[in-house]
Short mmCIF file of C-alpha atoms in Angstrom, two decimals:
data_model
loop_
_atom_site.label_atom_id
_atom_site.label_comp_id
_atom_site.label_asym_id
_atom_site.label_seq_id
_atom_site.Cartn_x
_atom_site.Cartn_y
_atom_site.Cartn_z
CA UNK U 144 -35.74 74.56 111.89
CA UNK U 145 -34.74 75.00 108.33
CA UNK U 146 -32.51 72.69 106.27
CA UNK U 147 -29.85 75.51 106.13
CA UNK U 148 -29.70 75.64 109.90
CA UNK U 149 -29.22 71.90 110.15
CA UNK U 150 -26.56 71.89 107.44
CA UNK U 151 -24.69 74.72 109.20
CA UNK U 152 -25.01 72.80 112.56
CA UNK U 153 -23.52 69.81 110.78
CA UNK U 154 -20.65 71.73 109.11
CA UNK U 155 -19.86 73.55 112.48
CA UNK U 156 -19.78 69.99 114.13
CA UNK U 157 -17.37 68.74 111.50
CA UNK U 158 -15.11 71.89 111.93
CA UNK U 159 -15.34 71.53 115.67
CA UNK U 160 -13.98 68.01 115.57
CA UNK U 161 -11.25 69.04 113.21
CA UNK U 162 -10.09 71.57 115.76
CA UNK U 163 -10.56 69.62 119.00
CA UNK U 164 -8.35 66.71 117.80
CA UNK U 165 -5.33 68.95 117.34
CA UNK U 166 -6.13 70.97 120.45
CA UNK U 167 -5.95 67.67 122.54
CA UNK U 168 -2.97 66.07 120.74
CA UNK U 169 -0.80 69.10 120.26
CA UNK U 170 -0.74 70.33 123.88
CA UNK U 171 2.70 68.90 124.84
CA UNK U 172 4.63 69.71 121.70
CA UNK U 173 2.76 73.07 120.84
CA UNK U 174 0.65 74.57 123.55
CA UNK U 175 0.27 77.78 121.66
CA UNK U 176 -0.90 75.94 118.57
CA UNK U 177 -3.19 73.78 120.74
CA UNK U 178 -4.74 76.95 122.18
CA UNK U 179 -5.45 78.31 118.68
CA UNK U 180 -7.23 75.15 117.61
CA UNK U 181 -9.11 75.09 120.97
CA UNK U 182 -10.68 78.52 120.23
CA UNK U 183 -11.67 77.47 116.79
CA UNK U 184 -13.16 74.29 118.31
CA UNK U 185 -15.05 76.35 121.02
CA UNK U 186 -16.48 78.78 118.43
CA UNK U 187 -17.65 76.00 116.07
CA UNK U 188 -19.10 74.11 119.07
CA UNK U 189 -21.11 76.99 119.88
CA UNK U 190 -22.09 77.23 116.28
CA UNK U 191 -23.51 73.67 116.57
CA UNK U 192 -25.63 74.82 119.56
CA UNK U 193 -26.74 77.88 117.76
CA UNK U 194 -27.73 76.44 114.52
CA UNK U 195 -29.01 73.18 115.96
CA UNK U 196 -32.13 74.87 117.26
CA UNK U 197 -34.73 76.98 115.56
CA UNK U 198 -34.69 79.84 118.12
CA UNK U 199 -31.39 80.16 119.93
CA UNK U 200 -31.19 82.25 122.90
CA UNK U 201 -29.62 85.72 122.28
CA UNK U 202 -26.79 84.97 124.69
CA UNK U 203 -25.79 81.87 122.69
CA UNK U 204 -25.84 83.88 119.47
CA UNK U 205 -23.60 86.49 121.09
CA UNK U 206 -21.19 83.82 122.52
CA UNK U 207 -20.82 82.26 119.12
CA UNK U 208 -20.24 85.49 117.43
CA UNK U 209 -17.66 86.53 120.01
CA UNK U 210 -15.78 83.16 119.94
CA UNK U 211 -15.90 83.21 116.06
CA UNK U 212 -14.21 86.62 116.14
CA UNK U 213 -11.71 85.22 118.80
CA UNK U 214 -10.95 82.29 116.43
CA UNK U 215 -10.34 84.66 113.57
CA UNK U 216 -8.02 86.83 115.60
CA UNK U 217 -6.51 84.67 118.28
CA UNK U 218 -6.88 81.20 116.76
CA UNK U 219 -5.19 82.09 113.47
CA UNK U 220 -2.46 84.05 115.41
CA UNK U 221 -1.64 81.13 117.75
CA UNK U 222 -1.59 78.52 114.91
CA UNK U 223 0.71 80.70 112.61
CA UNK U 224 3.02 81.47 115.76
CA UNK U 225 3.15 77.78 116.51
CA UNK U 226 4.22 76.91 113.01
CA UNK U 227 6.81 79.72 113.18
CA UNK U 228 8.11 78.39 116.50
CA UNK U 229 8.38 74.90 115.09
CA UNK U 230 10.39 75.88 112.01
CA UNK U 231 12.66 78.69 113.23
CA UNK U 232 15.10 77.81 115.98
CA UNK U 233 15.22 80.30 118.67
CA UNK U 234 11.88 81.95 117.74
CA UNK U 235 10.46 83.58 120.92
CA UNK U 236 6.68 83.26 121.30
CA UNK U 237 6.64 86.01 123.85
CA UNK U 238 7.75 88.61 121.29
CA UNK U 239 5.77 87.08 118.33
CA UNK U 240 4.14 90.02 116.42
CA UNK U 241 1.00 88.00 115.72
CA UNK U 242 0.42 87.03 119.29
CA UNK U 243 1.18 90.56 120.46
CA UNK U 244 -1.08 92.08 117.69
CA UNK U 245 -3.94 89.73 118.82
CA UNK U 246 -3.45 90.67 122.44
CA UNK U 247 -3.52 94.35 121.46
CA UNK U 248 -6.64 93.93 119.47
CA UNK U 249 -8.35 91.96 122.21
CA UNK U 250 -7.70 94.98 124.57
CA UNK U 251 -8.63 97.86 122.28
CA UNK U 252 -11.31 96.32 120.08
CA UNK U 253 -14.26 97.53 122.10
CA UNK U 254 -13.02 101.14 121.82
CA UNK U 255 -12.55 101.14 117.98
CA UNK U 256 -15.28 102.13 115.55
CA UNK U 257 -16.91 98.93 113.93
CA UNK U 258 -15.28 99.59 110.57
CA UNK U 259 -11.83 100.06 112.10
CA UNK U 260 -12.18 96.99 114.15
CA UNK U 261 -13.21 95.00 111.18
CA UNK U 262 -10.31 96.15 109.13
CA UNK U 263 -7.82 95.50 112.09
CA UNK U 264 -9.34 91.96 112.43
CA UNK U 265 -9.00 91.35 108.66
CA UNK U 266 -5.40 92.63 108.63
CA UNK U 267 -4.27 90.69 111.71
CA UNK U 268 -5.86 87.37 110.67
CA UNK U 269 -4.47 87.94 106.98
CA UNK U 270 -0.96 88.59 108.25
CA UNK U 271 -1.19 85.36 110.26
CA UNK U 272 -2.39 83.22 107.38
CA UNK U 273 0.11 84.68 104.77
CA UNK U 274 3.08 84.42 107.02
CA UNK U 275 2.16 80.83 107.97
CA UNK U 276 1.86 80.14 104.20
CA UNK U 277 5.18 81.88 103.30
CA UNK U 278 7.08 80.30 106.23
CA UNK U 279 5.84 76.93 105.39
CA UNK U 280 6.69 77.36 101.78
CA UNK U 281 10.20 78.50 102.68
CA UNK U 282 10.61 75.34 104.78
CA UNK U 283 9.15 72.87 102.18
CA UNK U 284 6.12 72.14 104.31
CA UNK U 285 3.48 71.66 101.60
CA UNK U 286 0.78 70.83 104.19
CA UNK U 287 1.28 74.15 105.89
CA UNK U 288 1.09 76.00 102.70
CA UNK U 289 -2.20 74.07 101.94
CA UNK U 290 -3.63 75.04 105.23
CA UNK U 291 -2.83 78.60 104.66
CA UNK U 292 -4.32 78.58 101.14
CA UNK U 293 -7.50 76.86 102.47
CA UNK U 294 -7.77 79.41 105.42
CA UNK U 295 -7.39 82.43 103.02
CA UNK U 296 -9.81 80.76 100.44
CA UNK U 297 -12.46 80.21 103.08
CA UNK U 298 -12.52 83.95 103.99
CA UNK U 299 -11.66 85.63 100.76
CA UNK U 300 -13.20 83.48 98.12
CA UNK U 301 -16.15 81.54 99.82
CA UNK U 302 -17.09 83.84 102.73
CA UNK U 303 -20.31 83.18 104.75
CA UNK U 304 -23.04 84.90 102.90
CA UNK U 305 -25.25 83.42 100.07
CA UNK U 306 -25.05 80.04 98.56
CA UNK U 307 -23.32 78.20 95.73
CA UNK U 308 -25.08 75.34 93.96
CA UNK U 309 -27.80 75.36 96.66
CA UNK U 310 -25.08 74.93 99.46
CA UNK U 311 -24.90 77.73 101.99
CA UNK U 312 -21.52 79.54 101.60
CA UNK U 313 -21.16 79.38 105.32
CA UNK U 314 -21.09 75.51 105.13
CA UNK U 315 -18.46 75.65 102.40
CA UNK U 316 -16.52 78.07 104.56
CA UNK U 317 -16.68 75.57 107.43
CA UNK U 318 -15.57 72.64 105.38
CA UNK U 319 -12.64 74.72 103.83
CA UNK U 320 -11.53 75.57 107.45
CA UNK U 321 -11.84 71.97 108.34
CA UNK U 322 -9.48 70.95 105.66
CA UNK U 323 -7.18 73.85 106.67
CA UNK U 324 -7.14 72.61 110.14
CA UNK U 325 -6.19 69.12 109.08
CA UNK U 326 -3.37 70.50 107.10
CA UNK U 327 -2.21 72.74 109.78
CA UNK U 328 -2.38 69.88 112.28
CA UNK U 329 -0.25 67.79 109.82
CA UNK U 330 2.27 70.61 109.63
CA UNK U 331 2.56 70.91 113.33
CA UNK U 332 2.68 67.16 114.03
#
């Protein structure tokens, strides 16, 4: 097993812990936010299992990729919708555009060409993160704005390919998401 795989297993573990804590503690006040963090926690937990071994079985690789996609689509939509629900009286989660968009994408994704699916995923997760940041900013919730900035930076600036100062970018991506999770957790608490 390479050092890069070990470091990625560790960064996935840290990300998983940062998601499981809010998933467990936010269940009562914010079940939708809790569900979003849970999807992120499952995805990163599968990453620990995947990168914690030198030759992971193909089914584990596929499960990790699928849950990572779900975290991107559904996790961010749920966290953003939960923030909206907390800050706007009378917000109806059943008609939340992010959750409806995530549900629609979950249904039609398999029928879309790969490039269209990738674009739809980027668009939906981007809308979720940007609207969370704007809503938190309008309500003076600096930790929510920080979470949105960290989520956006993790995907748009850091990414998962290559390395920076000999640190795999995927690890930096995980650590930025970890800090984003902690900020969103604080915003929802």
